[in-house]
Short mmCIF file of C-alpha atoms and ligand atoms in Angstrom, two decimals:
data_model
loop_
_atom_site.label_atom_id
_atom_site.label_comp_id
_atom_site.label_asym_id
_atom_site.label_seq_id
_atom_site.Cartn_x
_atom_site.Cartn_y
_atom_site.Cartn_z
CA MET A 1 20.50 -14.03 24.19
CA ASN A 2 22.59 -11.26 25.57
CA ASN A 3 20.26 -9.15 27.68
CA ASP A 4 22.08 -5.82 26.91
CA LEU A 5 20.71 -6.00 23.38
CA TYR A 6 17.17 -5.29 24.34
CA ASP A 7 15.52 -3.46 27.13
CA LYS A 8 11.85 -3.10 28.12
CA ARG A 9 10.72 -4.68 24.88
CA THR A 10 12.78 -2.35 22.69
CA ILE A 11 15.25 -3.72 20.25
CA THR A 12 18.16 -1.27 19.96
CA GLU A 13 19.94 -0.79 16.66
CA SER A 14 22.96 -2.80 17.87
CA GLY A 15 20.53 -5.49 19.19
CA PHE A 16 19.05 -5.70 15.82
CA ASP A 17 22.42 -6.12 14.13
CA GLU A 18 23.54 -8.80 16.51
CA GLN A 19 20.22 -10.74 16.20
CA LYS A 20 20.51 -10.62 12.45
CA SER A 21 24.06 -11.99 12.71
CA THR A 22 22.88 -14.84 14.92
CA VAL A 23 20.29 -15.85 12.39
CA LYS A 24 22.88 -15.51 9.56
CA GLU A 25 25.15 -17.87 11.39
CA TRP A 26 22.29 -20.34 11.58
CA SER A 27 21.67 -19.93 7.77
CA ASP A 28 25.25 -20.29 6.94
CA SER A 29 25.61 -23.50 8.90
CA LEU A 30 22.40 -24.94 7.33
CA ALA A 31 23.79 -24.07 3.93
CA ARG A 32 27.10 -25.82 4.76
CA GLU A 33 25.28 -28.96 6.00
CA THR A 34 22.57 -29.28 3.40
CA GLY A 35 24.06 -27.41 0.45
CA ARG A 36 21.08 -25.07 0.43
CA ALA A 37 20.39 -21.73 1.98
CA PRO A 38 17.18 -21.31 3.94
CA SER A 39 14.25 -19.64 2.09
CA TYR A 40 11.46 -17.19 3.08
CA PHE A 41 7.97 -16.39 1.68
CA VAL A 42 6.21 -13.21 2.66
CA ARG A 43 2.48 -12.79 1.77
CA THR A 44 1.19 -9.21 2.00
CA PHE A 45 -2.40 -8.06 2.50
CA GLY A 46 -3.56 -4.49 2.61
CA CYS A 47 -2.14 -1.15 1.51
CA GLN A 48 1.15 0.18 0.23
CA GLN A 49 2.28 0.81 3.87
CA ASN A 50 2.21 -2.93 4.27
CA ASP A 51 3.91 -3.54 0.82
CA ARG A 52 6.62 -1.36 2.13
CA ASP A 53 6.96 -3.10 5.40
CA SER A 54 7.18 -6.39 3.51
CA GLU A 55 9.93 -5.15 1.32
CA LEU A 56 11.90 -4.24 4.53
CA ALA A 57 11.22 -7.83 5.91
CA ALA A 58 12.53 -9.20 2.59
CA GLY A 59 15.57 -7.00 2.86
CA ILE A 60 16.24 -8.25 6.34
CA PHE A 61 15.72 -11.93 5.37
CA GLU A 62 18.17 -11.47 2.49
CA GLU A 63 20.79 -9.97 4.96
CA MET A 64 20.23 -12.99 7.20
CA GLY A 65 21.31 -15.30 4.34
CA PHE A 66 17.82 -16.42 3.19
CA HIS A 67 16.56 -16.67 -0.42
CA PRO A 68 13.01 -16.02 -1.63
CA ALA A 69 10.86 -19.19 -1.96
CA VAL A 70 8.35 -19.56 -4.86
CA SER A 71 5.64 -20.71 -2.61
CA PRO A 72 4.84 -21.23 1.03
CA ASP A 73 5.07 -25.09 0.91
CA VAL A 74 8.73 -24.94 -0.03
CA ALA A 75 9.76 -22.15 2.38
CA ASP A 76 11.62 -22.46 5.67
CA VAL A 77 9.95 -19.37 7.06
CA VAL A 78 6.47 -17.99 6.05
CA LEU A 79 5.66 -14.49 7.10
CA PHE A 80 2.15 -12.96 6.78
CA ASN A 81 1.71 -9.22 6.71
CA THR A 82 -1.98 -8.70 7.64
CA CYS A 83 -4.52 -5.92 7.03
CA SER A 84 -7.69 -5.19 8.98
CA VAL A 85 -9.28 -2.59 7.00
CA ARG A 86 -12.31 -4.63 5.80
CA ALA A 87 -13.66 -8.09 6.74
CA ASN A 88 -12.58 -9.72 3.42
CA ALA A 89 -8.91 -8.96 4.20
CA ASP A 90 -9.21 -10.68 7.67
CA ASN A 91 -10.91 -13.64 6.06
CA ARG A 92 -8.43 -14.04 3.31
CA PHE A 93 -5.58 -14.12 5.79
CA TYR A 94 -7.22 -16.83 7.96
CA GLY A 95 -7.81 -18.90 4.76
CA HIS A 96 -4.17 -18.86 3.77
CA LEU A 97 -3.09 -19.48 7.37
CA GLY A 98 -5.35 -22.55 7.60
CA ASN A 99 -3.82 -23.88 4.30
CA LEU A 100 -0.44 -24.11 6.02
CA LYS A 101 -1.64 -26.47 8.72
CA PRO A 102 -1.31 -29.68 6.58
CA ILE A 103 1.96 -28.52 5.21
CA ARG A 104 3.61 -27.91 8.62
CA LYS A 105 5.76 -30.76 9.89
CA GLY A 106 8.41 -30.93 12.60
CA GLY A 107 8.11 -27.17 13.18
CA ARG A 108 8.71 -26.25 9.53
CA PRO A 109 7.95 -23.92 7.89
CA ILE A 110 8.49 -21.43 10.71
CA ILE A 111 5.27 -19.31 10.64
CA GLY A 112 5.23 -15.60 11.68
CA VAL A 113 2.39 -13.12 11.43
CA PHE A 114 2.69 -9.33 11.65
CA GLY A 115 0.78 -6.27 10.44
CA CYS A 116 -2.48 -4.45 11.36
CA MET A 117 -4.52 -7.49 12.55
CA MET A 118 -1.89 -8.19 15.20
CA GLU A 119 -2.63 -4.78 16.80
CA GLN A 120 -6.08 -6.19 17.71
CA GLU A 121 -6.57 -8.30 20.71
CA VAL A 122 -9.38 -10.28 19.12
CA HIS A 123 -6.97 -11.52 16.27
CA VAL A 124 -4.13 -12.11 18.68
CA ASP A 125 -6.37 -14.30 20.83
CA THR A 126 -7.73 -16.07 17.79
CA ILE A 127 -4.21 -16.90 16.62
CA LYS A 128 -3.19 -18.21 20.05
CA GLN A 129 -6.30 -20.31 20.45
CA LYS A 130 -7.05 -21.62 16.98
CA PHE A 131 -3.72 -21.44 15.22
CA PRO A 132 -1.20 -22.49 17.86
CA TYR A 133 1.20 -23.53 15.10
CA VAL A 134 2.01 -19.83 14.42
CA ASP A 135 5.47 -19.49 16.03
CA PHE A 136 5.58 -15.79 16.56
CA ILE A 137 3.48 -12.66 16.08
CA LEU A 138 4.73 -9.06 15.83
CA GLY A 139 2.87 -5.71 15.70
CA ALA A 140 2.18 -3.61 12.53
CA GLY A 141 5.30 -2.58 10.78
CA ASP A 142 7.62 -3.90 13.50
CA VAL A 143 10.11 -5.48 11.08
CA ARG A 144 12.99 -4.73 13.38
CA VAL A 145 11.74 -7.29 15.85
CA LEU A 146 11.83 -10.01 13.09
CA PRO A 147 15.54 -11.32 13.74
CA TYR A 148 14.74 -11.48 17.49
CA ALA A 149 11.67 -13.50 16.84
CA LEU A 150 13.72 -15.99 14.57
CA VAL A 151 16.43 -16.23 17.14
CA GLU A 152 13.93 -17.21 19.85
CA THR A 153 12.00 -19.59 17.56
CA LEU A 154 15.23 -21.29 16.29
CA SER A 155 16.50 -21.73 19.76
CA ASP A 156 13.28 -23.65 20.59
CA GLY A 157 13.84 -26.22 17.81
CA THR A 158 10.84 -28.41 18.63
CA GLY A 159 8.22 -26.03 17.24
CA LYS A 160 5.98 -27.29 20.01
CA ARG A 161 5.76 -24.25 22.32
CA LYS A 162 3.12 -21.71 22.34
CA THR A 163 2.93 -18.72 20.04
CA LEU A 164 5.57 -16.21 20.93
CA ASP A 165 3.74 -12.97 21.36
CA LEU A 166 6.00 -9.99 20.56
CA THR A 167 3.24 -7.51 19.63
CA THR A 168 4.28 -5.16 22.36
CA TRP A 169 7.91 -5.11 21.14
CA HIS A 170 9.40 -2.34 18.95
CA GLY A 171 12.63 -1.48 17.38
CA LEU A 172 14.68 1.72 17.35
CA GLY A 173 15.91 3.59 14.38
CA ASP A 174 14.86 5.14 11.11
CA ASP A 175 13.94 3.26 7.88
CA THR A 176 16.91 4.69 6.18
CA SER A 177 19.17 2.20 8.20
CA LEU A 178 17.14 -0.84 7.22
CA PRO A 179 17.99 -3.13 4.36
CA VAL A 180 15.26 -3.22 1.72
CA LEU A 181 14.39 -5.50 -1.21
CA ARG A 182 12.13 -3.63 -3.55
CA ALA A 183 9.50 -5.61 -5.32
CA ASP A 184 9.90 -3.15 -8.20
CA PRO A 185 13.43 -1.76 -8.40
CA HIS A 186 12.27 1.11 -10.55
CA ARG A 187 9.54 2.16 -8.09
CA ALA A 188 10.64 3.17 -4.51
CA LEU A 189 7.98 3.10 -1.86
CA VAL A 190 9.10 5.69 0.66
CA THR A 191 7.16 6.15 3.98
CA ILE A 192 7.00 9.82 4.99
CA MET A 193 4.82 9.21 8.12
CA THR A 194 3.03 6.38 9.82
CA GLY A 195 -0.22 6.46 11.75
CA CYS A 196 -3.33 8.52 11.55
CA ASN A 197 -5.01 11.13 13.79
CA ASN A 198 -8.32 11.38 11.88
CA PHE A 199 -10.50 8.62 13.38
CA CYS A 200 -12.92 8.43 10.55
CA SER A 201 -15.77 6.62 12.34
CA TYR A 202 -15.67 3.55 10.11
CA CYS A 203 -11.90 3.04 10.07
CA ILE A 204 -9.66 0.79 12.09
CA VAL A 205 -6.34 2.31 10.95
CA PRO A 206 -5.83 4.80 13.75
CA TYR A 207 -6.28 1.91 16.21
CA THR A 208 -3.78 -0.46 14.39
CA ARG A 209 -1.16 2.11 13.26
CA GLY A 210 -1.38 4.58 16.23
CA ARG A 211 -0.88 8.45 15.92
CA GLU A 212 0.73 10.30 13.17
CA ILE A 213 4.59 10.29 13.22
CA SER A 214 6.37 12.14 10.51
CA ARG A 215 9.88 11.09 9.49
CA ALA A 216 12.53 13.74 9.26
CA TYR A 217 12.67 15.56 6.03
CA GLU A 218 16.36 14.86 5.55
CA LYS A 219 15.95 11.10 6.09
CA ILE A 220 13.14 11.00 3.55
CA LEU A 221 15.12 12.92 1.01
CA ASP A 222 18.10 10.74 1.64
CA GLU A 223 16.20 7.58 1.16
CA ALA A 224 14.61 8.97 -2.01
CA ARG A 225 17.97 10.16 -3.40
CA ARG A 226 19.59 6.81 -2.81
CA ALA A 227 16.76 5.05 -4.51
CA VAL A 228 16.99 7.28 -7.53
CA GLU A 229 20.76 6.82 -7.71
CA LEU A 230 20.12 3.06 -7.66
CA GLY A 231 17.75 3.38 -10.70
CA ALA A 232 14.32 4.21 -9.34
CA LYS A 233 12.28 6.17 -11.85
CA GLU A 234 9.32 6.52 -9.63
CA ILE A 235 9.13 7.52 -5.94
CA MET A 236 5.83 6.75 -4.11
CA LEU A 237 5.45 8.85 -0.95
CA LEU A 238 3.37 6.97 1.64
CA GLY A 239 1.27 8.23 4.50
CA GLN A 240 -2.41 7.79 5.54
CA ASN A 241 -2.89 11.49 5.18
CA VAL A 242 0.19 12.95 3.56
CA ASN A 243 -1.19 16.45 3.77
CA SER A 244 -0.68 16.48 7.50
CA TYR A 245 2.97 15.62 7.07
CA GLY A 246 5.06 17.62 9.64
CA ASN A 247 2.19 18.75 11.90
CA ASP A 248 3.61 16.55 14.70
CA LEU A 249 7.05 17.86 14.19
CA ARG A 250 5.86 21.44 14.30
CA LYS A 251 3.92 20.65 17.55
CA ARG A 252 6.98 19.30 19.06
CA GLY A 253 8.81 22.66 18.43
CA GLU A 254 10.34 22.06 15.00
CA VAL A 255 8.80 25.27 13.77
CA ASP A 256 10.64 25.12 10.44
CA ALA A 257 9.58 21.44 9.56
CA PRO A 258 8.70 21.48 5.87
CA THR A 259 5.12 21.10 4.74
CA PHE A 260 4.16 18.19 2.62
CA ALA A 261 3.97 20.49 -0.45
CA GLU A 262 7.61 21.58 0.14
CA LEU A 263 8.69 17.92 0.55
CA LEU A 264 7.00 16.84 -2.63
CA ARG A 265 8.50 19.76 -4.52
CA ASP A 266 11.98 19.00 -3.36
CA ILE A 267 11.71 15.21 -4.07
CA SER A 268 10.47 16.01 -7.51
CA HIS A 269 13.76 17.92 -8.11
CA LEU A 270 15.87 14.86 -7.75
CA ASP A 271 17.87 14.24 -10.91
CA GLY A 272 17.00 11.08 -12.84
CA LEU A 273 13.46 10.78 -11.46
CA TRP A 274 10.52 10.40 -13.90
CA VAL A 275 7.61 10.80 -11.54
CA VAL A 276 6.84 11.22 -7.83
CA ARG A 277 3.47 9.91 -6.60
CA TYR A 278 1.92 10.20 -3.20
CA MET A 279 -0.94 8.79 -1.24
CA THR A 280 -3.23 9.41 0.46
CA SER A 281 -4.57 13.02 0.42
CA HIS A 282 -7.27 13.83 2.87
CA PRO A 283 -9.64 16.45 1.27
CA LYS A 284 -9.92 18.43 4.51
CA ASP A 285 -6.19 19.09 4.45
CA LEU A 286 -5.44 19.60 0.81
CA SER A 287 -3.84 23.06 0.65
CA ASP A 288 -3.55 25.68 -2.07
CA GLU A 289 0.17 25.40 -1.57
CA LEU A 290 -0.01 21.72 -2.65
CA ILE A 291 -2.18 22.62 -5.61
CA ALA A 292 0.38 25.16 -6.72
CA VAL A 293 3.17 22.49 -6.47
CA ILE A 294 1.11 20.12 -8.53
CA SER A 295 0.63 22.79 -11.19
CA ARG A 296 4.23 23.97 -11.28
CA GLU A 297 6.28 20.77 -10.90
CA PRO A 298 6.36 18.62 -14.02
CA ARG A 299 7.64 15.49 -12.24
CA VAL A 300 4.89 15.58 -9.69
CA GLU A 301 2.37 12.99 -11.08
CA SER A 302 -0.52 14.22 -13.10
CA HIS A 303 -2.85 12.36 -10.85
CA ILE A 304 -4.27 12.72 -7.35
CA HIS A 305 -6.05 10.10 -5.25
CA LEU A 306 -8.54 12.07 -3.20
CA PRO A 307 -11.06 9.75 -1.29
CA LEU A 308 -14.66 11.20 -1.22
CA GLN A 309 -16.22 8.26 0.65
CA SER A 310 -19.62 9.65 0.42
CA GLY A 311 -21.32 12.66 -1.36
CA SER A 312 -23.88 13.18 1.38
CA ASP A 313 -23.05 15.80 3.93
CA ALA A 314 -25.06 14.04 6.57
CA ILE A 315 -23.10 10.82 6.05
CA LEU A 316 -19.84 12.72 5.82
CA ARG A 317 -20.47 14.14 9.21
CA ARG A 318 -21.27 10.76 10.64
CA MET A 319 -18.11 9.51 9.10
CA ASN A 320 -16.21 12.29 10.88
CA ARG A 321 -14.66 13.37 7.53
CA ARG A 322 -14.70 17.01 8.30
CA TYR A 323 -15.48 18.37 4.71
CA ASP A 324 -18.73 18.59 2.86
CA ALA A 325 -19.57 17.78 -0.77
CA ALA A 326 -19.28 21.44 -1.78
CA HIS A 327 -15.75 21.75 -0.49
CA TYR A 328 -14.82 18.52 -2.16
CA LEU A 329 -16.14 19.67 -5.50
CA ASP A 330 -14.35 22.96 -5.10
CA LEU A 331 -11.07 21.06 -4.71
CA VAL A 332 -11.89 19.03 -7.81
CA ARG A 333 -12.47 22.22 -9.84
CA LYS A 334 -9.22 23.69 -8.62
CA LEU A 335 -7.24 20.43 -9.37
CA ARG A 336 -8.76 20.14 -12.89
CA SER A 337 -7.89 23.70 -13.76
CA CYS A 338 -4.37 23.69 -12.19
CA ARG A 339 -3.06 21.00 -14.52
CA ASN A 340 -4.21 20.03 -17.91
CA GLY A 341 -5.37 16.40 -18.05
CA ILE A 342 -4.83 15.59 -14.45
CA THR A 343 -6.60 12.32 -13.39
CA ILE A 344 -8.55 12.26 -10.22
CA THR A 345 -9.28 8.93 -8.52
CA THR A 346 -11.22 8.26 -5.35
CA ASP A 347 -12.50 5.76 -2.69
CA LEU A 348 -16.26 5.30 -2.09
CA ILE A 349 -17.94 3.46 0.71
CA VAL A 350 -21.58 2.30 -0.04
CA GLY A 351 -23.85 1.31 2.82
CA PHE A 352 -22.40 3.31 5.70
CA PRO A 353 -24.80 2.84 8.62
CA SER A 354 -27.97 4.88 8.12
CA GLU A 355 -27.31 5.71 4.49
CA THR A 356 -30.64 6.34 2.75
CA GLU A 357 -31.50 6.32 -0.99
CA GLU A 358 -31.33 10.14 -0.80
CA ASP A 359 -27.84 10.04 0.63
CA PHE A 360 -26.76 7.59 -1.99
CA GLN A 361 -28.18 9.90 -4.73
CA GLN A 362 -26.08 12.60 -3.41
CA THR A 363 -23.03 10.48 -3.88
CA LEU A 364 -24.04 9.75 -7.49
CA HIS A 365 -24.51 13.46 -7.93
CA VAL A 366 -21.02 14.31 -6.64
CA MET A 367 -19.68 11.55 -9.05
CA GLU A 368 -21.48 13.17 -11.97
CA GLU A 369 -19.87 16.51 -11.20
CA ALA A 370 -16.40 15.21 -10.42
CA ARG A 371 -16.29 12.64 -13.34
CA PHE A 372 -13.66 10.50 -11.43
CA ASP A 373 -11.20 8.85 -13.76
CA ALA A 374 -11.18 5.78 -11.55
CA ALA A 375 -12.54 4.75 -8.11
CA PHE A 376 -12.06 2.12 -5.59
CA THR A 377 -15.48 1.11 -4.43
CA PHE A 378 -16.19 -0.69 -1.13
CA LEU A 379 -19.17 -2.01 0.74
CA TYR A 380 -19.22 -0.78 4.24
CA SER A 381 -17.60 -3.38 6.55
CA PRO A 382 -18.12 -3.06 10.29
CA ARG A 383 -14.81 -3.06 12.21
CA VAL A 384 -14.97 -3.95 15.91
CA GLY A 385 -13.85 -1.09 18.11
CA THR A 386 -14.83 1.66 15.64
CA PRO A 387 -17.88 3.86 16.48
CA ALA A 388 -19.69 3.09 13.21
CA ALA A 389 -19.69 -0.70 13.94
CA ASP A 390 -22.20 0.01 16.65
CA TRP A 391 -24.56 1.64 14.18
CA PHE A 392 -24.44 -1.17 11.77
CA ASP A 393 -27.75 -2.69 10.45
CA GLU A 394 -27.18 -5.90 8.62
CA SER A 395 -30.80 -6.12 7.49
CA GLN A 396 -29.96 -3.44 4.82
CA HIS A 397 -27.62 -5.86 3.09
CA GLU A 398 -29.69 -6.33 -0.11
CA VAL A 399 -30.57 -2.63 -0.46
CA VAL A 400 -26.88 -1.81 -0.05
CA ARG A 401 -25.71 -4.40 -2.55
CA GLU A 402 -28.09 -3.11 -5.15
CA ARG A 403 -26.86 0.44 -4.67
CA PHE A 404 -23.27 -0.74 -4.88
CA MET A 405 -24.04 -2.24 -8.29
CA ARG A 406 -25.47 0.95 -9.51
CA LEU A 407 -22.54 2.93 -8.28
CA VAL A 408 -20.05 0.52 -9.87
CA GLU A 409 -21.93 0.73 -13.16
CA TYR A 410 -21.87 4.46 -13.26
CA GLN A 411 -18.21 4.58 -12.33
CA ASN A 412 -17.34 2.11 -15.06
CA GLU A 413 -18.95 4.35 -17.57
CA CYS A 414 -16.88 7.33 -16.29
CA SER A 415 -13.67 5.31 -16.26
CA LEU A 416 -14.25 4.04 -19.76
CA ALA A 417 -15.02 7.54 -21.14
CA SER A 418 -11.89 8.86 -19.40
CA ASN A 419 -9.73 6.17 -21.10
CA LYS A 420 -11.57 6.57 -24.44
CA ALA A 421 -10.41 10.11 -24.71
CA LEU A 422 -6.85 8.79 -25.08
CA GLU A 423 -7.40 6.50 -28.02
CA GLY A 424 -5.08 7.47 -30.89
CA GLN A 425 -2.65 9.30 -28.67
CA VAL A 426 0.96 8.49 -27.95
CA LEU A 427 1.72 8.31 -24.30
CA ASP A 428 4.99 7.74 -22.26
CA VAL A 429 4.66 4.60 -20.14
CA LEU A 430 6.99 3.51 -17.38
CA VAL A 431 7.37 -0.35 -17.88
CA ASP A 432 6.56 -2.43 -14.87
CA GLY A 433 7.04 -5.81 -16.39
CA LYS A 434 4.93 -8.60 -17.81
CA SER A 435 1.15 -8.45 -17.68
CA ARG A 436 -0.21 -10.66 -14.96
CA ARG A 437 -2.53 -12.34 -17.51
CA ASP A 438 -0.32 -12.79 -20.52
CA GLU A 439 3.43 -13.40 -20.71
CA THR A 440 3.74 -11.63 -24.13
CA ILE A 441 2.04 -8.40 -23.00
CA LEU A 442 4.04 -5.85 -21.05
CA SER A 443 2.37 -3.45 -18.73
CA GLY A 444 3.26 -0.01 -17.28
CA ARG A 445 1.82 3.17 -15.99
CA THR A 446 1.42 6.60 -17.47
CA HIS A 447 2.41 9.84 -15.68
CA ASP A 448 -1.34 10.19 -14.81
CA ASP A 449 -1.32 6.60 -13.41
CA ARG A 450 -3.27 4.85 -16.03
CA LEU A 451 -2.43 1.11 -16.60
CA VAL A 452 -1.22 0.44 -20.23
CA ASN A 453 -0.81 -3.04 -21.74
CA PHE A 454 1.25 -3.45 -25.00
CA ALA A 455 2.75 -6.41 -26.89
CA GLY A 456 6.46 -7.08 -26.03
CA VAL A 457 8.89 -9.27 -24.26
CA LEU A 458 11.31 -8.12 -21.61
CA SER A 459 14.94 -8.04 -22.53
CA GLY A 460 16.75 -11.20 -21.40
CA SER A 461 13.91 -13.39 -22.62
CA SER A 462 14.99 -15.89 -25.28
CA ALA A 463 12.55 -15.07 -28.05
CA CYS A 464 10.69 -12.01 -29.17
CA GLN A 465 7.13 -13.16 -29.36
CA LYS A 466 4.64 -11.05 -31.06
CA SER A 467 1.05 -11.66 -30.17
CA TRP A 468 -0.36 -8.78 -32.15
CA PRO A 469 0.04 -8.50 -35.91
CA ASN A 470 1.68 -5.84 -37.94
CA GLU A 471 4.02 -4.48 -35.35
CA VAL A 472 7.59 -3.67 -35.95
CA PHE A 473 9.75 -3.04 -32.75
CA ASP A 474 12.81 -4.46 -31.18
CA SER A 475 11.22 -5.58 -27.95
CA ALA A 476 14.49 -7.15 -26.67
CA ARG A 477 15.43 -3.58 -25.82
CA ILE A 478 12.58 -3.15 -23.24
CA ASP A 479 13.37 -3.53 -19.51
CA ARG A 480 11.40 -2.82 -16.37
CA GLY A 481 11.80 0.76 -15.56
CA ASP A 482 12.22 1.91 -19.19
CA ILE A 483 10.00 4.62 -20.43
CA VAL A 484 8.59 3.75 -23.75
CA ARG A 485 6.15 5.53 -26.11
CA VAL A 486 2.86 3.69 -26.77
CA LEU A 487 0.20 4.47 -29.31
CA ILE A 488 -3.13 3.79 -27.64
CA GLU A 489 -5.35 1.68 -29.70
CA ARG A 490 -8.13 0.69 -27.38
CA ALA A 491 -9.55 1.88 -24.12
CA ASN A 492 -10.99 -0.51 -21.39
CA VAL A 493 -12.62 0.36 -18.17
CA ASN A 494 -9.53 -0.18 -16.07
CA SER A 495 -6.65 -0.14 -18.64
CA LEU A 496 -5.45 0.98 -22.11
CA ASP A 497 -4.12 -1.31 -24.97
CA GLY A 498 -1.57 -0.01 -27.30
CA ILE A 499 1.53 -0.69 -29.40
CA GLN A 500 5.02 0.57 -28.77
CA ILE A 501 6.24 3.28 -31.06
CA LEU A 502 10.03 3.63 -31.68
N1 SAH B 601 -5.95 6.92 4.72
C1 SAH B 601 -6.67 6.78 3.54
C2 SAH B 601 -7.38 5.37 3.34
C3 SAH B 601 -7.12 4.22 4.21
S1 SAH B 601 -8.08 2.82 3.96
C4 SAH B 601 -7.74 7.76 3.42
O1 SAH B 601 -8.09 8.45 4.40
O2 SAH B 601 -8.30 7.91 2.44
C5 SAH B 601 -8.46 2.77 2.25
C6 SAH B 601 -9.90 2.96 1.97
O3 SAH B 601 -10.59 1.86 2.56
C7 SAH B 601 -10.68 4.10 2.59
O4 SAH B 601 -10.42 5.24 1.84
C8 SAH B 601 -12.04 3.70 2.63
O5 SAH B 601 -12.72 4.00 1.45
C9 SAH B 601 -11.92 2.23 2.76
N2 SAH B 601 -12.39 1.81 4.11
C10 SAH B 601 -11.81 1.92 5.27
N3 SAH B 601 -12.44 1.41 6.27
C11 SAH B 601 -13.56 0.80 5.71
C12 SAH B 601 -14.70 0.10 6.22
N4 SAH B 601 -14.81 -0.13 7.46
N5 SAH B 601 -15.59 -0.39 5.30
C13 SAH B 601 -15.50 -0.15 4.00
N6 SAH B 601 -14.42 0.44 3.50
C14 SAH B 601 -13.50 0.99 4.27
FE1 SF4 B 602 -8.77 5.73 8.12
FE2 SF4 B 602 -9.70 8.20 7.98
FE3 SF4 B 602 -7.26 7.79 8.72
FE4 SF4 B 602 -7.86 7.40 6.18
S1 SF4 B 602 -7.96 9.33 7.23
S2 SF4 B 602 -6.65 6.04 7.58
S3 SF4 B 602 -9.90 6.61 6.40
S4 SF4 B 602 -9.13 7.27 9.77
FE1 F3S B 603 -4.86 -2.37 6.00
FE2 F3S B 603 -3.32 -1.49 7.95
FE3 F3S B 603 -3.06 -0.55 5.47
S1 F3S B 603 -5.42 -1.98 8.16
S2 F3S B 603 -5.06 -0.70 4.76
S3 F3S B 603 -2.64 -2.57 6.20
S4 F3S B 603 -2.65 0.55 7.41
#
């Protein structure tokens, strides 16, 4: 390896290009010798930020001459993108990693791990000690180090050396210059900022993703514009707290750096776009300016994800959320009146340390007032290194579990009622593809982010199978990314069923 191409654990842009070319030469020679190009398999845990990083990793693999493999056991390289947000994400990852041990022979598949868990010493040590067959580890989002990791691993050949720890390595450059292979070509995930400054007392993210860094407005707009030109109908803007976009730029002297509301407005004006989504909004930073943009700009989604976490002011204080229930409900009222039919979804944590029945009742009370259209509900999970982990009392497990069931039951009622109100209506749906459960059902999302299933077959399929009676439509015309009209026939808790109307 030419030492000019990296310096002090930083991969330069030219180093990145050269390392990619080196791996590509290896791929090409393998293809010549064996008649088959090498393949990769990326398994992603966690949030959309990780989904996005995996799309970049896939883009880099493709540029290096790799093809996607259908499963890890037939892949030449398996890459895990890990999440640390709750214990079950950690455990699922270790389960999948363990499953690779019997498959691995003669150093193949090459195994790499990156993502949030690799920012924590405890997991880095566990990998080195208990899973020495992992070839390399990288930090969260450090896809620019991937080609270098492969160059080093391939030059070793035997697969017998210790895990190559590159977690302190980083790459230079903006996302716009990276290749990307989008999981859904019609939906472009666009990172507007990384990291988080909020330090909610239960949350590991600020420790794994570091402080907030906003990308330049022009780069974001450029990336979104290019995605729309290539056919994206939906842009999803990503950040742990999108409402604080630009704060760091302004602090560094860029006094004119746009606010999130301005960025969202400008993206929504891109010609050819159907909807722009964004997540996540922190209630303490949701501005009137943003509410005005939501109310005025038709392409801004008719939905907001606004995590409540708890409805008890005492718990919110201990969580370091920096808003109270009254402020939250005030935002809900403003949002509901700023746009007709806007859906509001949330995240809720049950069993935060010291939560009493009274605190829990306050959460239910806020839920009654807010009438969330959907919610992600979590049992509190202690994360080593966060303040709340020291306050955790495991003996409350049964009490907490019972509260959790009550909360889910109530939310299911609200979600169903919200969906029921749409029965009989015709809605525009952006088609995502086949439903996961049934090949003959297509699924998509409405502007207000509801999941809709309807009978149909994607164009390109050999036969038009109709699973539901009495429908007349030319399903061969439907493609991913199409916007179709669907008559809603039945509401479920988490989805709507309907038929396409021509
Ligand atoms: N940045 C986003 C969310 C990031 S994590 C925000 O501020 O809302 C996604 C969700 O996971 C959080 O909203 C929270 O509800 C949940 N979560 C995070 N840490 C958790 C923990 N230790 N235990 C249980 N749920 C947790
Ligand atoms: Fe975690 Fe809070 Fe930051 Fe969200 S805002 S990522 S919950 S610390
Ligand atoms: Fe998980 Fe990291 Fe996202 S901890 S939720 S993958 S930022």
